[in-house]
Coordinates of C-alpha atoms and ligand atoms in Angstrom, one line a residue:
M23 CA 16.3 10.2 -15.5
N24 CA 18.3 9.4 -12.4
G25 CA 16.9 6.9 -9.9
G26 CA 15.3 9.7 -7.8
E27 CA 13.5 11.0 -10.8
R28 CA 12.3 7.5 -11.7
L29 CA 10.8 7.1 -8.3
A30 CA 9.3 10.5 -8.4
A31 CA 7.7 9.7 -11.8
V32 CA 6.0 6.7 -10.2
L33 CA 4.8 8.8 -7.2
A34 CA 3.3 11.3 -9.7
A35 CA 1.7 8.5 -11.7
H36 CA -0.1 7.4 -8.6
G37 CA -1.3 10.9 -7.8
V38 CA 0.7 11.2 -4.6
P39 CA 0.3 14.8 -3.5
V40 CA 2.7 14.7 -0.5
L41 CA 6.0 13.0 0.4
F42 CA 6.7 13.0 4.1
T43 CA 10.3 12.8 5.1
L44 CA 13.2 13.5 7.3
C45 CA 16.2 14.1 5.1
G46 CA 19.4 12.1 4.8
G47 CA 22.2 11.9 2.2
H48 CA 20.9 8.6 1.1
I49 CA 17.6 9.9 -0.2
S50 CA 18.5 13.5 -1.4
P51 CA 17.9 12.8 -5.1
L52 CA 14.4 11.5 -4.3
L53 CA 13.4 14.6 -2.4
V54 CA 14.7 16.9 -5.1
A55 CA 13.1 15.0 -7.9
A56 CA 9.7 14.8 -6.0
K57 CA 9.8 18.6 -5.5
A58 CA 10.6 19.1 -9.2
R59 CA 7.6 16.9 -10.1
G60 CA 5.3 19.2 -8.0
I61 CA 4.9 16.8 -5.1
R62 CA 4.9 18.6 -1.8
V63 CA 7.8 17.5 0.3
V64 CA 6.9 17.9 4.0
D65 CA 9.9 17.4 6.3
V66 CA 9.3 16.5 9.9
R67 CA 11.4 16.2 13.1
D68 CA 11.2 12.5 13.7
E69 CA 10.9 9.7 11.1
A70 CA 8.0 8.2 13.1
S71 CA 6.0 11.3 12.4
A72 CA 6.6 11.0 8.7
V73 CA 5.2 7.4 8.8
F74 CA 2.3 8.4 11.1
A75 CA 1.5 11.2 8.6
A76 CA 1.6 8.9 5.6
D77 CA -0.7 6.5 7.6
A78 CA -3.2 9.3 8.2
T79 CA -3.4 10.5 4.6
A80 CA -3.9 6.9 3.6
R81 CA -6.8 6.5 6.0
L82 CA -8.5 9.6 4.8
S83 CA -7.9 9.3 1.1
G84 CA -7.8 5.5 0.6
T85 CA -4.6 5.8 -1.5
P86 CA -1.3 4.9 0.1
G87 CA 0.6 7.6 1.9
V88 CA 4.3 7.8 1.2
A89 CA 7.2 8.5 3.5
A90 CA 10.9 8.5 2.7
V91 CA 13.6 8.1 5.3
T92 CA 17.3 7.6 5.3
A93 CA 19.2 4.4 5.9
G94 CA 19.9 2.8 9.3
P95 CA 18.6 4.9 12.2
G96 CA 16.2 6.7 9.9
L97 CA 14.5 3.3 9.3
T98 CA 14.8 2.0 12.8
N99 CA 12.9 5.1 14.0
T100 CA 9.9 4.2 11.8
I101 CA 9.3 0.7 13.3
T102 CA 6.6 1.7 15.8
A103 CA 4.7 3.7 13.3
L104 CA 5.0 1.0 10.7
K105 CA 3.7 -1.6 13.1
N106 CA 0.9 0.7 14.0
A107 CA -0.1 1.0 10.3
Q108 CA 0.2 -2.7 9.8
L109 CA -2.2 -3.5 12.7
A110 CA -4.5 -0.8 11.6
H111 CA -4.6 -2.1 8.0
S112 CA -3.4 1.2 6.7
P113 CA -1.8 1.2 3.2
L114 CA 1.5 3.1 3.0
V115 CA 4.7 3.0 1.1
L116 CA 7.9 3.6 3.0
L117 CA 11.0 4.4 0.8
G118 CA 14.2 3.9 2.6
G119 CA 17.8 4.7 1.7
A120 CA 20.6 2.2 2.0
A121 CA 24.4 2.2 1.8
P122 CA 25.9 2.0 -1.7
T123 CA 25.5 -1.5 -3.2
A124 CA 29.2 -2.1 -3.5
L125 CA 29.8 -1.2 0.1
Q126 CA 27.1 -3.1 1.9
G127 CA 28.4 -5.3 4.6
R128 CA 31.8 -3.4 4.6
G129 CA 31.3 -1.0 7.4
A130 CA 29.6 1.8 5.4
L131 CA 27.8 4.6 7.3
Q132 CA 24.4 3.5 8.6
D133 CA 24.7 0.1 6.9
I134 CA 22.7 -2.6 8.5
D135 CA 20.8 -5.6 7.2
Q136 CA 17.5 -3.9 6.7
R137 CA 15.3 -6.7 5.5
P138 CA 15.1 -8.7 8.7
L139 CA 14.4 -5.5 10.6
M140 CA 11.5 -4.5 8.3
A141 CA 10.0 -7.7 7.1
P142 CA 7.9 -8.5 10.2
H143 CA 6.1 -5.2 10.0
V144 CA 5.2 -4.9 6.3
K145 CA 3.4 -6.8 3.6
L146 CA 6.3 -6.7 1.2
V147 CA 10.0 -5.8 1.2
R148 CA 11.6 -4.9 -2.1
Q149 CA 15.3 -4.4 -2.1
V150 CA 16.2 -2.8 -5.4
R151 CA 19.5 -3.6 -6.9
R152 CA 19.3 -2.0 -10.4
V153 CA 18.2 1.4 -11.5
T154 CA 15.7 0.1 -14.0
D155 CA 14.0 -1.9 -11.2
L156 CA 13.2 1.2 -9.1
G157 CA 10.1 2.2 -10.9
P158 CA 8.6 -1.3 -11.2
A159 CA 9.4 -2.0 -7.6
L160 CA 7.6 1.1 -6.4
T161 CA 4.6 0.4 -8.7
E162 CA 4.4 -3.1 -7.2
A163 CA 4.6 -1.6 -3.7
F164 CA 1.6 0.6 -4.4
A165 CA -0.5 -2.3 -5.5
A166 CA 0.7 -4.5 -2.7
A167 CA -0.1 -1.9 0.0
R168 CA -3.8 -1.8 -1.1
D169 CA -4.3 -5.4 -2.1
G170 CA -6.4 -7.7 0.2
V171 CA -5.8 -6.6 3.8
P172 CA -4.1 -3.2 3.3
G173 CA -0.9 -2.4 5.0
P174 CA 2.6 -0.9 4.8
V175 CA 5.2 -1.9 2.2
F176 CA 8.9 -1.1 2.2
V177 CA 11.1 -0.3 -0.8
E178 CA 14.9 -0.1 -0.2
C179 CA 16.7 2.1 -2.6
P180 CA 20.5 2.1 -2.2
V181 CA 22.0 5.6 -2.6
D182 CA 24.1 4.6 -5.7
L183 CA 20.9 3.9 -7.6
L184 CA 19.4 7.3 -7.0
Y185 CA 22.1 9.7 -8.2
D186 CA 22.8 10.2 -11.9
E187 CA 24.9 7.7 -13.8
A188 CA 27.9 9.9 -14.5
S189 CA 28.3 10.9 -10.9
I190 CA 28.1 7.3 -9.7
R191 CA 30.5 6.0 -12.3
Q192 CA 32.9 8.7 -11.4
W193 CA 32.6 7.8 -7.8
Y194 CA 33.2 4.1 -8.4
D195 CA 36.1 5.1 -10.7
E196 CA 37.7 7.2 -7.9
A197 CA 37.1 4.4 -5.4
G198 CA 39.1 2.1 -7.7
G199 CA 42.2 4.3 -7.3
R200 CA 45.0 4.5 -9.7
G201 CA 47.2 1.7 -8.5
K202 CA 49.0 -0.5 -11.0
S203 CA 49.1 -3.8 -9.1
V204 CA 47.0 -6.8 -10.1
P205 CA 44.6 -6.5 -7.1
D206 CA 44.2 -2.8 -7.9
R207 CA 43.3 -3.5 -11.5
L208 CA 41.1 -6.4 -10.5
L209 CA 39.2 -4.0 -8.1
R210 CA 38.7 -1.5 -10.9
W211 CA 37.5 -4.2 -13.2
Y212 CA 35.1 -5.4 -10.5
L213 CA 33.7 -1.9 -9.8
K214 CA 33.3 -1.1 -13.5
R215 CA 31.3 -4.3 -14.0
H216 CA 29.3 -3.5 -10.9
A217 CA 28.4 0.0 -12.2
D218 CA 27.5 -1.6 -15.6
R219 CA 25.1 -3.8 -13.8
L220 CA 23.5 -1.0 -11.8
F221 CA 22.8 1.0 -14.9
A222 CA 22.0 -1.8 -17.4
G223 CA 19.0 -1.0 -19.5
T224 CA 18.7 2.6 -18.3
D225 CA 18.8 3.9 -21.9
L226 CA 15.4 2.3 -22.7
P227 CA 12.4 4.5 -22.1
E228 CA 10.2 3.7 -19.2
V229 CA 6.6 4.8 -18.6
A230 CA 5.3 5.1 -15.1
R231 CA 1.8 3.8 -14.7
A232 CA -0.4 2.8 -11.8
N233 CA -1.7 -0.7 -11.6
E234 CA -5.4 -1.4 -11.3
V235 CA -6.2 -2.7 -7.8
R236 CA -8.9 -5.3 -7.5
L237 CA -11.5 -4.8 -4.7
P238 CA -11.6 -8.1 -2.7
Q239 CA -15.2 -9.2 -2.8
A240 CA -17.0 -11.8 -0.6
G241 CA -18.9 -14.5 -2.5
E242 CA -22.5 -14.0 -3.5
G243 CA -23.5 -17.0 -1.3
A244 CA -22.3 -15.2 1.9
V245 CA -24.3 -12.1 0.9
G246 CA -27.4 -14.2 0.4
R247 CA -27.0 -16.1 3.7
A248 CA -26.3 -12.9 5.6
A249 CA -29.3 -11.2 4.1
N250 CA -31.5 -14.1 5.2
A251 CA -30.1 -14.1 8.7
L252 CA -30.7 -10.4 9.0
A253 CA -34.2 -10.6 7.7
R254 CA -35.1 -13.3 10.2
A255 CA -33.4 -11.6 13.2
E256 CA -35.4 -9.9 15.9
R257 CA -32.6 -8.0 17.5
P258 CA -29.9 -7.6 14.8
L259 CA -26.9 -5.4 15.5
L260 CA -24.1 -4.1 13.3
V261 CA -20.6 -3.1 14.4
V262 CA -18.7 -1.2 11.8
G263 CA -14.9 -0.7 12.2
S264 CA -12.1 1.0 10.4
Q265 CA -11.5 -1.6 7.7
A266 CA -15.0 -1.1 6.3
L267 CA -13.6 2.3 5.2
A268 CA -10.6 0.9 3.4
Q269 CA -12.2 2.3 0.2
A270 CA -12.4 5.9 1.6
S271 CA -14.2 7.2 -1.5
N272 CA -17.1 4.8 -0.8
A273 CA -17.9 6.2 2.6
A274 CA -21.0 8.1 1.5
R275 CA -22.4 5.1 -0.2
L276 CA -21.7 2.9 2.8
A277 CA -23.5 5.4 5.0
E278 CA -26.5 5.3 2.7
A279 CA -26.5 1.5 2.8
L280 CA -26.4 1.4 6.6
A281 CA -29.3 3.8 6.8
R282 CA -31.3 1.6 4.3
L283 CA -30.6 -1.6 6.3
G284 CA -32.4 -0.1 9.3
V285 CA -30.3 -2.1 11.7
P286 CA -28.9 -0.4 14.8
V287 CA -25.2 0.3 14.4
Y288 CA -22.2 0.8 16.6
L289 CA -19.3 2.6 14.9
S290 CA -15.7 2.2 16.0
G291 CA -12.3 3.5 15.0
M292 CA -12.3 5.2 11.6
A293 CA -16.0 4.4 11.1
R294 CA -17.0 6.9 13.8
G295 CA -18.9 9.7 12.2
L296 CA -20.0 7.6 9.3
L297 CA -23.6 8.3 10.0
G298 CA -23.1 12.0 10.9
R299 CA -23.6 13.5 14.3
D300 CA -27.0 12.2 15.4
H301 CA -28.5 9.4 13.3
P302 CA -31.3 7.4 15.0
L303 CA -29.7 4.1 14.1
H304 CA -26.4 5.1 15.5
M305 CA -25.9 3.9 19.1
R306 CA -23.0 5.2 21.1
H307 CA -23.1 3.6 24.5
A308 CA -23.6 0.3 26.2
R309 CA -22.4 -1.8 23.3
R310 CA -21.6 -4.7 25.6
E311 CA -25.3 -5.0 26.7
A312 CA -26.5 -4.6 23.1
L313 CA -24.1 -7.4 22.0
R314 CA -25.4 -9.6 24.8
A315 CA -29.0 -9.0 23.7
S316 CA -28.6 -9.4 20.0
D317 CA -29.6 -12.5 18.1
C318 CA -27.7 -11.6 14.9
V319 CA -24.4 -9.6 15.0
L320 CA -22.7 -8.4 11.9
L321 CA -19.1 -7.4 12.4
A322 CA -18.0 -5.3 9.4
G323 CA -14.3 -4.6 9.2
V324 CA -13.8 -5.2 12.9
A325 CA -12.2 -8.2 14.5
C326 CA -13.0 -9.8 17.9
D327 CA -9.9 -8.3 19.5
F328 CA -9.6 -6.6 22.9
R329 CA -11.8 -3.7 21.8
L330 CA -14.7 -6.1 21.4
D331 CA -13.7 -8.0 24.6
Y332 CA -12.5 -10.8 22.4
G333 CA -16.1 -11.4 21.2
R334 CA -17.1 -12.9 24.5
H335 CA -20.3 -10.8 24.9
I336 CA -21.8 -12.1 21.6
R337 CA -24.2 -14.9 22.4
R338 CA -23.2 -18.4 21.4
S339 CA -26.7 -18.8 20.0
A340 CA -26.5 -15.6 17.9
T341 CA -25.8 -15.7 14.2
L342 CA -22.4 -14.1 13.9
I343 CA -21.6 -12.6 10.5
A344 CA -18.0 -11.5 10.0
A345 CA -17.2 -9.3 6.9
N346 CA -13.5 -8.7 6.7
R347 CA -10.8 -8.6 4.1
G348 CA -8.7 -11.0 6.2
A349 CA -9.7 -14.6 6.7
R350 CA -7.8 -14.7 9.9
E351 CA -9.3 -11.5 11.3
S352 CA -12.8 -12.8 10.4
R353 CA -12.4 -15.7 12.8
L354 CA -10.3 -14.2 15.5
N355 CA -11.4 -15.6 18.8
R356 CA -14.9 -16.4 17.5
R357 CA -15.8 -18.6 14.6
P358 CA -18.5 -16.8 12.6
S359 CA -21.6 -18.5 11.4
I360 CA -21.1 -16.7 8.1
A361 CA -17.7 -15.5 7.0
A362 CA -17.7 -12.9 4.2
V363 CA -14.0 -12.6 3.3
G364 CA -13.7 -9.4 1.2
D365 CA -14.2 -5.7 1.5
A366 CA -16.7 -5.1 4.4
G367 CA -18.0 -1.8 3.1
E368 CA -18.8 -3.3 -0.3
F369 CA -20.4 -6.2 1.4
I370 CA -22.8 -4.0 3.3
E371 CA -23.7 -2.2 0.1
R372 CA -24.6 -5.5 -1.5
L373 CA -26.4 -6.6 1.6
A374 CA -28.5 -3.5 1.7
A375 CA -29.4 -3.9 -2.0
R376 CA -30.7 -7.4 -1.2
V377 CA -32.5 -6.7 2.1
G378 CA -34.2 -3.6 0.8
E379 CA -35.9 -1.3 3.3
G380 CA -35.2 -2.2 7.0
A381 CA -37.9 -4.2 8.8
G382 CA -38.5 -1.6 11.5
R383 CA -38.0 -3.4 14.8
P384 CA -39.0 -0.3 16.8
D385 CA -39.0 -2.1 20.2
W386 CA -35.4 -3.2 19.8
I387 CA -34.2 0.1 18.5
G388 CA -36.2 1.9 21.2
E389 CA -34.6 -0.2 23.9
L390 CA -31.1 0.7 22.7
R391 CA -32.0 4.3 22.2
A392 CA -33.3 4.5 25.8
R393 CA -30.0 3.1 27.2
D394 CA -28.1 5.6 25.0
A395 CA -30.2 8.5 26.4
E396 CA -29.6 7.3 29.9
R397 CA -25.9 7.3 29.5
E398 CA -26.0 10.8 27.8
A399 CA -27.9 12.1 30.8
D400 CA -25.3 10.6 33.1
I401 CA -22.6 12.3 31.0
D402 CA -24.4 15.6 31.4
A403 CA -24.5 15.2 35.1
R404 CA -20.8 14.5 35.2
A405 CA -20.1 17.5 33.0
A406 CA -21.9 19.6 35.5
Q407 CA -19.5 18.7 38.3
A408 CA -17.3 21.7 39.0
G409 CA -13.8 21.7 40.4
E410 CA -10.8 24.0 40.7
H411 CA -9.6 23.3 37.2
V412 CA -11.3 21.9 34.1
N413 CA -13.5 18.9 34.2
P414 CA -12.6 16.8 31.1
V415 CA -16.2 15.8 30.6
A416 CA -17.2 19.4 30.5
L417 CA -14.3 20.2 28.2
F418 CA -15.5 17.7 25.5
R419 CA -19.1 18.8 25.9
A420 CA -17.9 22.3 25.1
L421 CA -15.6 21.2 22.3
D422 CA -18.4 19.3 20.7
Q423 CA -20.4 22.5 20.5
I424 CA -17.5 24.6 19.4
A425 CA -15.8 22.4 16.8
A426 CA -16.9 23.1 13.2
D427 CA -19.1 20.8 11.1
D428 CA -16.2 19.7 9.0
A429 CA -13.9 19.1 12.0
V430 CA -11.5 16.2 12.0
F431 CA -10.5 14.9 15.4
V432 CA -7.1 13.1 16.0
A433 CA -6.9 11.3 19.3
D434 CA -3.7 10.5 21.0
G435 CA -3.6 9.8 24.8
G436 CA -5.0 7.6 27.5
D437 CA -8.0 8.5 29.7
F438 CA -8.3 11.9 28.1
V439 CA -8.8 10.4 24.7
A440 CA -11.1 7.6 26.0
T441 CA -13.3 10.3 27.6
A442 CA -13.3 12.2 24.3
S443 CA -14.4 9.1 22.4
Y444 CA -17.6 8.9 24.6
I445 CA -18.5 12.6 24.3
L446 CA -17.3 14.1 21.0
H447 CA -19.6 13.4 18.1
P448 CA -17.5 13.0 14.9
R449 CA -19.6 14.8 12.3
S450 CA -18.9 13.0 9.1
P451 CA -17.3 9.9 7.6
L452 CA -13.5 9.7 8.2
S453 CA -13.4 12.5 10.7
W454 CA -11.9 10.6 13.7
L455 CA -8.4 9.1 13.8
D456 CA -7.1 7.0 16.6
P457 CA -4.1 4.6 16.5
G458 CA -6.1 1.4 16.3
V459 CA -5.4 -1.9 17.9
F460 CA -1.7 -1.2 18.6
G461 CA -2.7 1.4 21.1
T462 CA 0.3 3.5 20.2
L463 CA 0.9 6.7 22.2
G464 CA 2.6 9.3 20.1
V465 CA 0.6 9.1 16.9
G466 CA -0.9 12.5 17.4
A467 CA 1.4 15.0 15.7
G468 CA 2.1 12.8 12.7
F469 CA -1.6 11.9 12.3
A470 CA -2.6 15.6 12.6
L471 CA -0.1 16.6 10.0
G472 CA -1.2 13.9 7.5
A473 CA -4.9 14.5 8.2
A474 CA -4.5 18.3 7.8
L475 CA -2.9 17.8 4.4
A476 CA -5.5 15.3 3.3
R477 CA -8.3 17.7 4.4
P478 CA -6.9 21.1 3.9
T479 CA -10.2 22.9 4.3
S480 CA -11.2 21.2 7.5
E481 CA -10.7 22.3 11.1
L482 CA -8.2 19.9 12.6
W483 CA -8.4 19.2 16.4
L484 CA -5.7 17.1 18.0
V485 CA -7.0 15.7 21.3
W486 CA -3.7 15.1 23.2
G487 CA -2.9 13.6 26.5
D488 CA -0.2 15.6 28.3
G489 CA 1.9 12.4 28.4
A490 CA 1.2 11.6 24.7
S491 CA 2.1 15.1 23.6
G492 CA 5.7 14.7 24.7
Y493 CA 6.3 12.3 21.8
G494 CA 5.5 14.8 19.1
L495 CA 5.6 18.3 20.5
A496 CA 8.6 19.1 18.3
E497 CA 6.3 18.7 15.2
F498 CA 4.9 22.1 16.1
D499 CA 8.0 23.2 14.3
S500 CA 6.9 21.3 11.2
F501 CA 3.3 22.7 11.6
V502 CA 4.7 26.2 11.7
R503 CA 7.2 25.8 8.8
H504 CA 4.6 24.2 6.6
G505 CA 1.7 26.3 7.6
I506 CA -0.4 23.5 9.0
P507 CA -3.0 25.0 11.3
V508 CA -3.5 22.2 13.8
I509 CA -5.4 23.0 17.0
A510 CA -4.0 20.9 19.8
V511 CA -5.9 20.6 23.0
V512 CA -3.6 19.1 25.7
G513 CA -5.4 17.5 28.6
N514 CA -3.0 18.4 31.3
D515 CA -3.6 16.2 34.3
A516 CA 0.1 16.2 35.1
G517 CA 0.4 12.5 34.7
W518 CA 0.0 9.3 32.8
A519 CA -3.5 9.0 34.3
Q520 CA -4.7 5.8 32.6
I521 CA -1.8 3.9 33.9
A522 CA -1.6 5.6 37.3
R523 CA -5.3 4.8 37.9
E524 CA -4.8 1.1 38.1
Q525 CA -1.2 1.0 39.3
V526 CA -2.1 3.0 42.4
K527 CA -5.2 1.0 43.1
L528 CA -3.5 -2.4 42.6
L529 CA 0.0 -1.7 43.7
N530 CA -0.3 1.3 45.9
D531 CA 2.5 3.3 44.2
D532 CA 2.4 5.9 41.5
V533 CA 6.1 5.5 40.6
G534 CA 6.8 6.3 37.0
T535 CA 3.4 7.8 36.3
V536 CA 3.7 11.4 37.5
L537 CA 4.3 14.4 35.3
A538 CA 4.2 18.1 36.0
R539 CA 1.8 20.9 34.9
T540 CA 4.3 21.6 32.2
A541 CA 3.8 24.8 30.1
Y542 CA 3.2 22.9 26.8
H543 CA 1.7 26.1 25.3
E544 CA 5.0 27.9 25.8
V545 CA 6.8 25.1 24.0
A546 CA 4.5 25.6 21.1
R547 CA 5.2 29.3 21.2
G548 CA 8.9 28.6 21.1
F549 CA 8.4 26.9 17.8
G550 CA 6.5 29.9 16.5
A551 CA 3.0 28.7 17.0
E552 CA 0.3 30.3 19.2
G553 CA -0.2 28.9 22.7
F554 CA -2.8 29.3 25.4
V555 CA -3.2 27.9 28.9
V556 CA -6.6 27.3 30.6
E557 CA -6.3 26.8 34.3
H558 CA -9.9 27.7 35.2
P559 CA -13.2 26.5 33.7
R560 CA -14.3 30.1 33.1
D561 CA -11.6 30.5 30.5
L562 CA -12.3 27.4 28.6
E563 CA -14.9 28.3 26.0
W564 CA -13.5 31.7 24.9
T565 CA -10.0 30.2 24.6
L566 CA -11.2 27.3 22.4
R567 CA -13.0 29.9 20.2
R568 CA -9.9 32.0 20.1
A569 CA -7.9 28.9 19.1
K570 CA -10.3 28.3 16.2
E571 CA -9.7 31.9 15.0
V572 CA -6.0 31.4 15.2
A573 CA -6.2 28.2 13.1
A574 CA -8.6 29.9 10.7
S575 CA -5.9 32.5 10.1
G576 CA -3.5 29.7 9.1
R577 CA -1.5 29.3 12.3
P578 CA -1.1 26.2 14.5
V579 CA -2.1 26.6 18.1
L580 CA -1.8 24.6 21.4
V581 CA -4.3 25.0 24.2
N582 CA -2.9 23.6 27.4
V583 CA -5.9 22.8 29.6
W584 CA -5.3 22.0 33.3
L585 CA -7.6 19.2 34.2
D586 CA -9.2 18.1 37.5
K587 CA -9.0 14.6 38.6
T588 CA -12.0 12.7 37.5
D589 CA -13.4 9.2 38.0
F590 CA -15.1 9.1 34.6
R591 CA -12.9 6.3 33.5
E592 CA -12.9 4.4 36.8
G593 CA -12.7 0.7 36.4
S594 CA -11.9 0.7 32.7
I595 CA -8.8 -1.3 31.8
S596 CA -7.4 -2.2 28.4
M597 CA -5.4 -5.4 28.0
Ligands
LIG3 C1 4.2 4.0 23.0 C2 3.4 3.7 24.3 N1 4.0 3.7 25.5 C3 3.3 3.5 26.6 C4 1.9 3.2 26.5 C5 1.1 2.9 27.8 N2 0.1 3.9 28.1 C6 -1.2 3.8 27.7 S1 -2.1 5.0 28.2 C7 -0.8 5.8 28.9 C8 -1.0 7.1 29.6 C9 -1.2 8.2 28.7 O1 -1.1 9.4 29.4 P1 -1.7 10.7 28.8 O2 -1.4 10.8 27.4 O3 -1.3 11.9 29.6 O4 -3.3 10.5 28.9 P2 -4.1 10.4 30.3 O5 -4.3 8.9 30.5 O6 -3.2 11.0 31.4 O7 -5.3 11.1 30.0 C10 0.4 5.1 28.8 C11 1.7 5.4 29.3 C12 1.3 3.1 25.2 N3 0.0 2.8 25.0 N4 2.1 3.4 24.1
LIG4 MG1 -2.2 12.8 31.3

């Protein structure tokens, strides 16, 4: 087996169904070998999309997604997506090419020192220097990506390790020239010895096997103390975040455990939809007020970062329980009364087994439900406000009705997406993807690609700000070529509204925040997809239904919706 085949064998042993890539001479043998192994190779138009896609498949399947990119600029293009995955605790393996080992540091094409570039954004960098190390390094990478706090891992594979031995030896041989001088002969000797080292041990058989990954578990003491605290509490509250779903296959069990606990729950990030569309314990609005009122808050897989206002709404007197795989995350900004360092989903399951049936607390739940209903009524009133173009609140009310029960929503944008997050009801566990704490615009196309492949039978809606769409529109080409029927709904407010809103108010100038009513649907058509524009509210519903039909027939589609200005997000600011 050449090096590419060795890597592909390890991918197959880990059950990797898809390899996301943008090609380059440095990684060709890997792409060819992966295809030969029956792994679907999905090539995209920007390396960032490949990594975003790998991230999305990881989040939905729980097993690391895999992307392969070429050396140098191929790798530098992945940095934002890698950082996003790291901060979202998403396990993925990035395979990167590199210049031939003998030419590194000698001015070879795309040759840069890749370790210092990648190291801050990944859990592990493995720079492979011998062919026999390729498989073990990749096996180690898979385990590292999932271990503890999940995250991305980088494996560097120089091109001369990937091609077959005969070709590489011949290449080194030719590079040595035919000169007769002592330096010439010395060079040939050096290159021969170098090639011997590269291929040492390759005649021995190698078996690719996946390593067992240990689920990090909080101590039994923490479970007991948390169970006692919850049982005593009068106004307990649960906040469940993405990391509680790190074991994607446990989602259904986690949902059951939450229902059994009987404690009101807020779901954030990837945990949205965990309790289905309308569960009586699931609160959607006024989380801040609920946190202020609660005497026992359990944060499961969610840290006190900006999304929780740094924890400052949780009472000092409340018992704060933090279940998190990361010790640091568990005490970010607020020291918990009980720290359960381990998998948060598994922790809740054990907690539910201890606590038994929930204690009721109808007054507390009733109070929260009433506030939720009030906010829903307010949203209805706002949805009814008619304008010249489409009211985004009304758009998401309509989309919530029209989207299928198995719909997966990918969110990429500013105000448009924040509005969606209040109104759309994700239907099932792992049916909502947003970038996470890095707040990265541009995740949409890659996420949609990865999610569509992880959930091939689901309807895939990409909720896209017009600004955000610009980063990934070219992936409509990838959607078309690979038959990925994404339905993109572009909220076209001709601007970067989330930024403009505050900039104009505080600084009285919209400079840099203005876009045009660009014909994004025509761009999609140019790539061979279907495209519709909705300028008037009357055309909204039938167009969304038509888009569903197009997607059901296997074609991607973009709906470019002209939005009215709205004050729905007035006053909200993220820092
Ligand atoms: C990579 C990146 N660049 C810039 C930003 C800053 N930013 C946050 S929201 C936003 C506006 C997004 O505009 P759009 O996608 O059109 O959504 P809208 O707010 O208009 O609904 C910008 C520029 C960011 N979060 N990420
Ligand atoms: Mg916009």
